[in-house]
Amino acid sequence: MQWSKHFRVKPGQAVRLADRDTAWTGDFKNKDDARDALSANIARMAELQNLLYAQRKHALLIVLQGMDASGKDGTIRHVMSGLNPQSCYVRSFKEPTPEELGHDFLWRVHRVVPGRGEIGIFNRSHYEDVLVVRVHDLVPRRIWEQRYDQIKAFEKILAANDTVILKFYLHTSRGEQRARLQERLKDPAKRWKVAPGDFTERKFWTAYQQAYEEALTRCSTPAAPWFVIPADHKWFRNWAVSQVIVETLAGLKMKYPTPKFNRAKIHIP
Ligand code: AMP
Ligand code: MG
């Protein structure tokens, strides 16, 4: 079964998020049932990362987006736990600095994309510039309206230069967000994450869902597909993201480079 296909937004397909179940768990009954599958994927990701690094032909860019408390941080902590930090890094995109605002919106993004052999993980991304920016009118419509095409052109350049791009929308329900925000307030180890803004942002839920629908609909391309991941169950989200990564990397049919020397002639003194 090609799960990637199941979660992928087909280019040109209009996404309606309300039609997609946030709590779906596929063939798994519960967390225990999925545990081995996730462990196997994490181990396989490490092997595939090693190949990617050795071959230095492709770069892998993983984009994580979703509403507040949708699990972007948790996905990184769990799914990426087996990766070798040597050739893998995370970039988080916050409110732009004055320097970043002084440039075009892709400037801060392009300078941190992964090079060949590397895995770059984006915790939020250039999509914020058609999400929060659109919802709060941070720039006029005529500016953000052009950004869908600009993003597609940008991602096309990356893909044409051997970057494999996987974009994940972590699809959570409004009720699940409430539960997670409440949990964060209770737990001292999570409380620091809460910004008062997270609660007021909930009022813009519908506007955000619409902005996401448009981004997912307009910017899922063969070169840079979007995947909608049911994410109310953290364990299913972790498995699903890992599964798409494994299927995609395995599909590259990577090989270790063959040394240019004759092994038989080498004597280790
Ligand atoms: P967090 O990911 O919880 O650390 O929060 C980062 C915050 O930065 C979120 O509220 C984002 O919406 C915000 N942010 C990220 N990129 C932009 C952007 N381009 N313009 C405005 N706000 C942004
Ligand atoms: Mg936050």
mmCIF file of C-alpha atoms and ligand atoms in Angstrom:
data_model
loop_
_atom_site.group_PDB
_atom_site.id
_atom_site.type_symbol
_atom_site.label_atom_id
_atom_site.label_comp_id
_atom_site.label_asym_id
_atom_site.label_seq_id
_atom_site.Cartn_x
_atom_site.Cartn_y
_atom_site.Cartn_z
ATOM 1 C CA MET A 1 0.000 0.000 0.000
ATOM 2 C CA GLN A 2 1.313 3.408 -0.986
ATOM 3 C CA TRP A 3 0.168 5.485 1.963
ATOM 4 C CA SER A 4 1.744 8.607 0.529
ATOM 5 C CA LYS A 5 -0.870 8.518 -2.214
ATOM 6 C CA HIS A 6 -3.628 8.270 0.339
ATOM 7 C CA PHE A 7 -2.596 11.424 2.214
ATOM 8 C CA ARG A 8 -1.380 13.402 -0.793
ATOM 9 C CA VAL A 9 -3.389 16.292 -2.174
ATOM 10 C CA LYS A 10 -3.636 15.597 -5.892
ATOM 11 C CA PRO A 11 -2.547 18.593 -7.951
ATOM 12 C CA GLY A 12 -5.635 20.552 -8.934
ATOM 13 C CA GLN A 13 -7.855 18.858 -6.354
ATOM 14 C CA ALA A 14 -9.891 21.304 -4.258
ATOM 15 C CA VAL A 15 -9.308 20.572 -0.574
ATOM 16 C CA ARG A 16 -12.192 20.768 1.876
ATOM 17 C CA LEU A 17 -10.792 20.213 5.321
ATOM 18 C CA ALA A 18 -14.197 19.653 6.944
ATOM 19 C CA ASP A 19 -14.559 16.530 4.772
ATOM 20 C CA ARG A 20 -11.366 15.008 6.140
ATOM 21 C CA ASP A 21 -11.442 13.147 9.432
ATOM 22 C CA THR A 22 -8.930 14.518 11.938
ATOM 23 C CA ALA A 23 -9.179 11.404 14.135
ATOM 24 C CA TRP A 24 -8.702 8.709 11.476
ATOM 25 C CA THR A 25 -6.307 5.897 12.428
ATOM 26 C CA GLY A 26 -6.243 3.767 9.283
ATOM 27 C CA ASP A 27 -5.665 0.069 9.896
ATOM 28 C CA PHE A 28 -4.456 0.581 13.472
ATOM 29 C CA LYS A 29 -6.665 -0.076 16.473
ATOM 30 C CA ASN A 30 -4.625 1.910 18.992
ATOM 31 C CA LYS A 31 -1.214 3.244 19.925
ATOM 32 C CA ASP A 32 0.214 -0.159 20.917
ATOM 33 C CA ASP A 33 -0.883 -1.566 17.610
ATOM 34 C CA ALA A 34 1.144 1.082 15.741
ATOM 35 C CA ARG A 35 4.253 1.043 17.924
ATOM 36 C CA ASP A 36 6.280 -1.499 15.926
ATOM 37 C CA ALA A 37 5.397 0.120 12.620
ATOM 38 C CA LEU A 38 6.653 3.491 13.872
ATOM 39 C CA SER A 39 9.889 1.995 15.272
ATOM 40 C CA ALA A 40 10.527 0.214 11.991
ATOM 41 C CA ASN A 41 10.017 3.446 10.062
ATOM 42 C CA ILE A 42 12.348 5.395 12.342
ATOM 43 C CA ALA A 43 15.062 2.780 11.841
ATOM 44 C CA ARG A 44 14.512 2.782 8.076
ATOM 45 C CA MET A 45 14.681 6.583 7.971
ATOM 46 C CA ALA A 46 18.139 6.428 9.545
ATOM 47 C CA GLU A 47 19.361 4.015 6.848
ATOM 48 C CA LEU A 48 17.869 6.115 4.082
ATOM 49 C CA GLN A 49 19.370 9.279 5.556
ATOM 50 C CA ASN A 50 22.774 7.608 5.482
ATOM 51 C CA LEU A 51 22.321 6.798 1.798
ATOM 52 C CA LEU A 52 21.151 10.342 1.079
ATOM 53 C CA TYR A 53 24.234 11.721 2.804
ATOM 54 C CA ALA A 54 26.612 9.290 1.096
ATOM 55 C CA GLN A 55 25.204 9.851 -2.357
ATOM 56 C CA ARG A 56 24.809 13.627 -2.081
ATOM 57 C CA LYS A 57 22.514 13.685 -5.059
ATOM 58 C CA HIS A 58 19.265 14.792 -3.400
ATOM 59 C CA ALA A 59 18.302 17.158 -0.617
ATOM 60 C CA LEU A 60 15.174 16.525 1.435
ATOM 61 C CA LEU A 61 13.003 19.403 2.629
ATOM 62 C CA ILE A 62 10.251 18.580 5.119
ATOM 63 C CA VAL A 63 7.704 21.330 5.792
ATOM 64 C CA LEU A 64 5.475 21.106 8.878
ATOM 65 C CA GLN A 65 2.411 23.301 9.112
ATOM 66 C CA GLY A 66 -0.744 23.226 11.193
ATOM 67 C CA MET A 67 -2.817 25.205 13.633
ATOM 68 C CA ASP A 68 -1.423 26.062 17.084
ATOM 69 C CA ALA A 69 -0.970 22.872 19.131
ATOM 70 C CA SER A 70 -1.393 20.672 16.039
ATOM 71 C CA GLY A 71 1.824 18.843 16.908
ATOM 72 C CA LYS A 72 4.600 20.338 14.811
ATOM 73 C CA ASP A 73 7.092 20.223 17.692
ATOM 74 C CA GLY A 74 5.955 16.750 18.754
ATOM 75 C CA THR A 75 6.362 15.415 15.231
ATOM 76 C CA ILE A 76 9.938 16.641 15.161
ATOM 77 C CA ARG A 77 10.704 15.179 18.588
ATOM 78 C CA HIS A 78 9.265 11.748 17.826
ATOM 79 C CA VAL A 79 9.558 11.125 14.097
ATOM 80 C CA MET A 80 13.013 12.630 13.652
ATOM 81 C CA SER A 81 14.451 11.031 16.798
ATOM 82 C CA GLY A 82 16.491 8.451 14.878
ATOM 83 C CA LEU A 83 18.136 10.844 12.444
ATOM 84 C CA ASN A 84 21.820 11.653 12.565
ATOM 85 C CA PRO A 85 22.227 15.357 13.479
ATOM 86 C CA GLN A 86 25.309 15.507 11.272
ATOM 87 C CA SER A 87 23.247 15.980 8.124
ATOM 88 C CA CYS A 88 19.909 17.091 9.478
ATOM 89 C CA TYR A 89 18.631 20.321 10.989
ATOM 90 C CA VAL A 90 15.457 22.107 12.031
ATOM 91 C CA ARG A 91 14.553 25.706 11.220
ATOM 92 C CA SER A 92 11.641 27.396 12.988
ATOM 93 C CA PHE A 93 9.987 30.395 11.395
ATOM 94 C CA LYS A 94 8.715 32.991 13.839
ATOM 95 C CA GLU A 95 7.447 36.514 13.324
ATOM 96 C CA PRO A 96 9.883 38.078 10.867
ATOM 97 C CA THR A 97 12.664 40.269 12.263
ATOM 98 C CA PRO A 98 13.063 43.833 10.943
ATOM 99 C CA GLU A 99 15.889 42.569 8.743
ATOM 100 C CA GLU A 100 13.718 39.796 7.335
ATOM 101 C CA LEU A 101 10.853 42.222 6.748
ATOM 102 C CA GLY A 102 13.277 44.385 4.804
ATOM 103 C CA HIS A 103 13.520 41.649 2.178
ATOM 104 C CA ASP A 104 11.107 39.658 0.037
ATOM 105 C CA PHE A 105 9.253 36.952 1.992
ATOM 106 C CA LEU A 106 11.293 34.102 0.511
ATOM 107 C CA TRP A 107 14.665 35.557 1.451
ATOM 108 C CA ARG A 108 14.775 34.096 4.947
ATOM 109 C CA VAL A 109 13.606 30.749 3.610
ATOM 110 C CA HIS A 110 15.874 30.277 0.616
ATOM 111 C CA ARG A 111 19.033 30.871 2.637
ATOM 112 C CA VAL A 112 18.260 27.919 4.928
ATOM 113 C CA VAL A 113 17.048 25.248 2.497
ATOM 114 C CA PRO A 114 18.965 21.954 2.727
ATOM 115 C CA GLY A 115 21.835 21.218 0.363
ATOM 116 C CA ARG A 116 22.409 17.898 -1.413
ATOM 117 C CA GLY A 117 22.846 15.111 1.116
ATOM 118 C CA GLU A 118 21.022 17.042 3.846
ATOM 119 C CA ILE A 119 17.610 16.896 5.465
ATOM 120 C CA GLY A 120 16.071 20.251 6.404
ATOM 121 C CA ILE A 121 12.984 20.325 8.591
ATOM 122 C CA PHE A 122 10.878 23.483 8.614
ATOM 123 C CA ASN A 123 8.756 24.147 11.687
ATOM 124 C CA ARG A 124 6.396 26.593 9.945
ATOM 125 C CA SER A 125 7.638 28.001 6.673
ATOM 126 C CA HIS A 126 7.070 30.418 3.799
ATOM 127 C CA TYR A 127 3.414 29.329 3.962
ATOM 128 C CA GLU A 128 2.945 31.599 6.989
ATOM 129 C CA ASP A 129 3.054 34.409 4.437
ATOM 130 C CA VAL A 130 -0.261 33.227 2.972
ATOM 131 C CA LEU A 131 -1.686 32.079 6.350
ATOM 132 C CA VAL A 132 -1.205 34.358 9.383
ATOM 133 C CA VAL A 133 -0.350 37.218 7.035
ATOM 134 C CA ARG A 134 -3.586 36.731 5.097
ATOM 135 C CA VAL A 135 -5.795 36.134 8.140
ATOM 136 C CA HIS A 136 -4.553 39.310 9.836
ATOM 137 C CA ASP A 137 -4.108 41.506 6.748
ATOM 138 C CA LEU A 138 -0.435 42.013 7.546
ATOM 139 C CA VAL A 139 0.058 42.953 3.901
ATOM 140 C CA PRO A 140 -2.625 43.959 1.374
ATOM 141 C CA ARG A 141 -4.483 41.250 -0.543
ATOM 142 C CA ARG A 142 -2.880 42.252 -3.856
ATOM 143 C CA ILE A 143 0.498 41.336 -2.303
ATOM 144 C CA TRP A 144 -0.375 37.991 -0.666
ATOM 145 C CA GLU A 145 -2.548 36.991 -3.606
ATOM 146 C CA GLN A 146 0.544 36.802 -5.812
ATOM 147 C CA ARG A 147 2.402 34.664 -3.338
ATOM 148 C CA TYR A 148 0.766 31.351 -4.267
ATOM 149 C CA ASP A 149 2.362 31.533 -7.718
ATOM 150 C CA GLN A 150 5.597 32.840 -6.274
ATOM 151 C CA ILE A 151 5.747 29.927 -3.815
ATOM 152 C CA LYS A 152 5.087 27.422 -6.595
ATOM 153 C CA ALA A 153 7.837 28.950 -8.725
ATOM 154 C CA PHE A 154 10.251 28.896 -5.771
ATOM 155 C CA GLU A 155 9.518 25.260 -4.969
ATOM 156 C CA LYS A 156 9.880 24.383 -8.648
ATOM 157 C CA ILE A 157 13.395 25.807 -8.629
ATOM 158 C CA LEU A 158 14.303 23.766 -5.568
ATOM 159 C CA ALA A 159 12.828 20.581 -7.040
ATOM 160 C CA ALA A 160 14.591 21.107 -10.362
ATOM 161 C CA ASN A 161 17.806 21.248 -8.374
ATOM 162 C CA ASP A 162 17.326 17.848 -6.732
ATOM 163 C CA THR A 163 15.420 18.878 -3.627
ATOM 164 C CA VAL A 164 12.689 16.461 -2.668
ATOM 165 C CA ILE A 165 9.940 18.459 -0.969
ATOM 166 C CA LEU A 166 7.341 16.976 1.392
ATOM 167 C CA LYS A 167 4.800 19.332 2.958
ATOM 168 C CA PHE A 168 2.687 18.100 5.847
ATOM 169 C CA TYR A 169 -0.469 19.750 7.101
ATOM 170 C CA LEU A 170 -1.191 18.339 10.570
ATOM 171 C CA HIS A 171 -4.967 18.228 10.554
ATOM 172 C CA THR A 172 -6.447 18.631 14.048
ATOM 173 C CA SER A 173 -9.945 19.471 15.187
ATOM 174 C CA ARG A 174 -10.954 22.573 17.090
ATOM 175 C CA GLY A 175 -11.920 20.455 20.101
ATOM 176 C CA GLU A 176 -8.546 18.724 20.139
ATOM 177 C CA GLN A 177 -6.833 22.112 20.044
ATOM 178 C CA ARG A 178 -8.828 23.227 23.064
ATOM 179 C CA ALA A 179 -7.863 20.074 24.979
ATOM 180 C CA ARG A 180 -4.196 20.523 24.135
ATOM 181 C CA LEU A 181 -4.153 24.199 25.100
ATOM 182 C CA GLN A 182 -5.812 23.308 28.393
ATOM 183 C CA GLU A 183 -3.245 20.581 28.967
ATOM 184 C CA ARG A 184 -0.459 23.060 28.279
ATOM 185 C CA LEU A 185 -1.794 25.428 30.904
ATOM 186 C CA LYS A 186 -1.843 22.634 33.471
ATOM 187 C CA ASP A 187 1.569 21.125 32.841
ATOM 188 C CA PRO A 188 4.560 23.269 33.975
ATOM 189 C CA ALA A 189 6.711 21.476 31.394
ATOM 190 C CA LYS A 190 4.419 22.693 28.626
ATOM 191 C CA ARG A 191 3.139 25.987 30.018
ATOM 192 C CA TRP A 192 6.092 27.976 28.687
ATOM 193 C CA LYS A 193 4.926 27.173 25.166
ATOM 194 C CA VAL A 194 1.637 28.973 25.540
ATOM 195 C CA ALA A 195 1.400 32.497 24.260
ATOM 196 C CA PRO A 196 -1.725 34.468 25.234
ATOM 197 C CA GLY A 197 -2.135 34.967 21.491
ATOM 198 C CA ASP A 198 -2.802 31.230 21.047
ATOM 199 C CA PHE A 199 -6.187 31.653 22.722
ATOM 200 C CA THR A 200 -7.207 34.729 20.781
ATOM 201 C CA GLU A 201 -6.069 33.067 17.540
ATOM 202 C CA ARG A 202 -8.746 30.414 18.098
ATOM 203 C CA LYS A 203 -11.316 33.054 17.209
ATOM 204 C CA PHE A 204 -9.858 33.068 13.706
ATOM 205 C CA TRP A 205 -10.227 29.303 13.307
ATOM 206 C CA THR A 206 -12.475 29.499 10.240
ATOM 207 C CA ALA A 207 -10.351 32.115 8.519
ATOM 208 C CA TYR A 208 -7.278 29.936 9.099
ATOM 209 C CA GLN A 209 -9.004 26.821 7.779
ATOM 210 C CA GLN A 210 -9.972 28.738 4.639
ATOM 211 C CA ALA A 211 -6.446 30.053 4.209
ATOM 212 C CA TYR A 212 -5.090 26.509 4.621
ATOM 213 C CA GLU A 213 -7.582 25.133 2.113
ATOM 214 C CA GLU A 214 -6.461 27.643 -0.455
ATOM 215 C CA ALA A 215 -2.755 26.990 0.155
ATOM 216 C CA LEU A 216 -3.250 23.210 0.003
ATOM 217 C CA THR A 217 -5.401 23.467 -3.120
ATOM 218 C CA ARG A 218 -3.235 25.904 -5.041
ATOM 219 C CA CYS A 219 0.227 24.778 -3.994
ATOM 220 C CA SER A 220 0.139 20.969 -4.081
ATOM 221 C CA THR A 221 2.218 20.175 -7.157
ATOM 222 C CA PRO A 222 3.955 17.024 -8.423
ATOM 223 C CA ALA A 223 7.279 18.634 -7.473
ATOM 224 C CA ALA A 224 6.135 19.705 -4.001
ATOM 225 C CA PRO A 225 3.056 17.841 -2.821
ATOM 226 C CA TRP A 226 1.023 18.588 0.284
ATOM 227 C CA PHE A 227 -0.045 15.756 2.563
ATOM 228 C CA VAL A 228 -3.018 16.123 4.898
ATOM 229 C CA ILE A 229 -2.233 14.063 8.014
ATOM 230 C CA PRO A 230 -5.032 13.171 10.458
ATOM 231 C CA ALA A 231 -3.399 14.433 13.636
ATOM 232 C CA ASP A 232 -5.840 14.234 16.557
ATOM 233 C CA HIS A 233 -4.048 11.029 17.570
ATOM 234 C CA LYS A 234 -0.394 11.858 18.046
ATOM 235 C CA TRP A 235 0.727 8.262 17.555
ATOM 236 C CA PHE A 236 -1.070 7.997 14.210
ATOM 237 C CA ARG A 237 0.306 11.352 13.068
ATOM 238 C CA ASN A 238 3.830 10.161 13.908
ATOM 239 C CA TRP A 239 3.394 6.936 11.999
ATOM 240 C CA ALA A 240 1.789 8.643 8.985
ATOM 241 C CA VAL A 241 4.503 11.288 8.629
ATOM 242 C CA SER A 242 7.254 8.677 9.006
ATOM 243 C CA GLN A 243 5.530 6.450 6.458
ATOM 244 C CA VAL A 244 5.403 9.171 3.795
ATOM 245 C CA ILE A 245 9.070 10.002 4.389
ATOM 246 C CA VAL A 246 10.128 6.350 4.150
ATOM 247 C CA GLU A 247 8.100 5.678 1.005
ATOM 248 C CA THR A 248 9.450 8.806 -0.669
ATOM 249 C CA LEU A 249 13.109 8.216 0.184
ATOM 250 C CA ALA A 250 12.881 4.519 -0.706
ATOM 251 C CA GLY A 251 11.375 5.544 -4.056
ATOM 252 C CA LEU A 252 14.551 7.476 -4.920
ATOM 253 C CA LYS A 253 16.370 4.123 -5.329
ATOM 254 C CA MET A 254 19.547 5.580 -3.869
ATOM 255 C CA LYS A 255 22.830 3.678 -3.965
ATOM 256 C CA TYR A 256 26.057 4.047 -2.061
ATOM 257 C CA PRO A 257 28.697 5.534 -4.363
ATOM 258 C CA THR A 258 31.255 3.003 -5.559
ATOM 259 C CA PRO A 259 34.822 3.971 -4.645
ATOM 260 C CA LYS A 260 37.077 4.940 -7.549
ATOM 261 C CA PHE A 261 39.913 2.739 -6.273
ATOM 262 C CA ASN A 262 40.481 -0.984 -6.607
ATOM 263 C CA ARG A 263 39.786 -2.509 -3.223
ATOM 264 C CA ALA A 264 41.936 -5.558 -3.969
ATOM 265 C CA LYS A 265 45.020 -3.364 -4.372
ATOM 266 C CA ILE A 266 44.698 -1.681 -1.021
ATOM 267 C CA HIS A 267 46.807 -2.946 1.839
ATOM 268 C CA ILE A 268 46.241 -1.410 5.208
ATOM 269 C CA PRO A 269 49.684 -1.142 6.781
HETATM 270 P P1 AMP B 1 5.519 29.159 17.394
HETATM 271 O O1 AMP B 1 5.652 28.344 16.146
HETATM 272 O O2 AMP B 1 4.477 28.673 18.328
HETATM 273 O O3 AMP B 1 6.841 29.383 18.045
HETATM 274 O O4 AMP B 1 4.997 30.621 16.967
HETATM 275 C C1 AMP B 1 5.578 31.348 15.960
HETATM 276 C C2 AMP B 1 4.663 32.481 15.611
HETATM 277 O O5 AMP B 1 5.252 33.256 14.567
HETATM 278 C C3 AMP B 1 3.313 32.026 15.115
HETATM 279 O O6 AMP B 1 2.287 32.728 15.758
HETATM 280 C C4 AMP B 1 3.348 32.370 13.642
HETATM 281 O O7 AMP B 1 2.089 32.641 13.084
HETATM 282 C C5 AMP B 1 4.271 33.559 13.617
HETATM 283 N N1 AMP B 1 4.855 33.772 12.291
HETATM 284 C C6 AMP B 1 5.605 32.919 11.582
HETATM 285 N N2 AMP B 1 5.902 33.421 10.361
HETATM 286 C C7 AMP B 1 5.290 34.623 10.287
HETATM 287 C C8 AMP B 1 5.195 35.611 9.289
HETATM 288 N N3 AMP B 1 5.794 35.481 8.100
HETATM 289 N N4 AMP B 1 4.486 36.737 9.569
HETATM 290 C C9 AMP B 1 3.891 36.889 10.765
HETATM 291 N N5 AMP B 1 3.923 35.979 11.762
HETATM 292 C C10 AMP B 1 4.623 34.852 11.528
HETATM 293 MG MG MG B 2 2.730 28.285 19.352
#
